XYZ file of C-alpha atoms in Angstrom:
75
model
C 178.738 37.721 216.746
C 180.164 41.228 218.215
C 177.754 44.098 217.710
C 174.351 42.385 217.010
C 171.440 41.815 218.840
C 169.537 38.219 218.231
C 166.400 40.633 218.132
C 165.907 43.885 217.184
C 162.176 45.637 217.485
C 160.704 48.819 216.447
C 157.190 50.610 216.395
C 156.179 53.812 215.180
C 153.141 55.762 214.791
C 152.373 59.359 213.239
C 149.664 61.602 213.446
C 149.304 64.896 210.886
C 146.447 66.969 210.175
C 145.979 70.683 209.718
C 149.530 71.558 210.426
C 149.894 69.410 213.547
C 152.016 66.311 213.460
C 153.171 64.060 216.162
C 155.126 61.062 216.639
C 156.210 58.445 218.612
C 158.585 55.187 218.360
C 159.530 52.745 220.515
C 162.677 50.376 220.213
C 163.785 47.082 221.783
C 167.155 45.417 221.757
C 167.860 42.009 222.960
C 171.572 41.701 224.787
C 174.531 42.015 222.874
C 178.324 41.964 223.104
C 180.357 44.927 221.820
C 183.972 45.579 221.408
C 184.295 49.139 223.559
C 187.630 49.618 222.183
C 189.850 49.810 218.733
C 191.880 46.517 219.341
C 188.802 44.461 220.086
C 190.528 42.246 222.278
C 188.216 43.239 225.397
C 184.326 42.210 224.763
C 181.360 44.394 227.183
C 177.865 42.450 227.051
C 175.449 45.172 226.879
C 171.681 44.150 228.774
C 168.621 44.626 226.500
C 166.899 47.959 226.327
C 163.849 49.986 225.299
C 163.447 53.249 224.378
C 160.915 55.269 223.782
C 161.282 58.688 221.592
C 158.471 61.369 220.487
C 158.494 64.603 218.801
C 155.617 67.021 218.184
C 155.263 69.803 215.760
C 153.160 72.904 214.392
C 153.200 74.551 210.971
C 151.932 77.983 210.612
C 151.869 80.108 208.177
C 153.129 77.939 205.363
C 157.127 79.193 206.306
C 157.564 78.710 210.134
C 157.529 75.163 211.887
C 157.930 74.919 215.848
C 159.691 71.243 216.903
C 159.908 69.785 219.988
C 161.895 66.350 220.387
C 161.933 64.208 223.128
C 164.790 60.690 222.663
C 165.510 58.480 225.076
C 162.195 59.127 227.738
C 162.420 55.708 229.697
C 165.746 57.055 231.224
């Protein structure tokens, strides 16, 4: 079928404690077909991928968070 992966796998873990929180997730895709364009009559196989996203954060002060992101870090 166009557009899905026979397997699809995803892990997360979080950490929060005294205003800290962190987290990180990593995703695997099997190969799958797609249809790149509107008319669907050309099919792309795509290769299987994993990626690997984090994000860490600090609250302070009860009204100011600071964020940093990080998606996509295996490329």
């Amino acid at each position: 079928m166009v557009g899905l992966a026979r397997g699809t796998t995803e892990f997360d873990v979080f950490y929060n404690k005294l205003g800290f929180e962190s987290r990180v997730a990593v995703k695997h895709h099997t190969a799958f077909t797609v249809a790149p364009t509107w008319v669907g009559t050309t099919l792309k196989m795509l290769s299987p991928e994993t990626t690997v996203d984090a994000s860490v954060s600090y609250t302070f002060a009860k009204l100011w968070t600071v964020r940093l992101q990080g998606h996509n870090l295996t490329q």
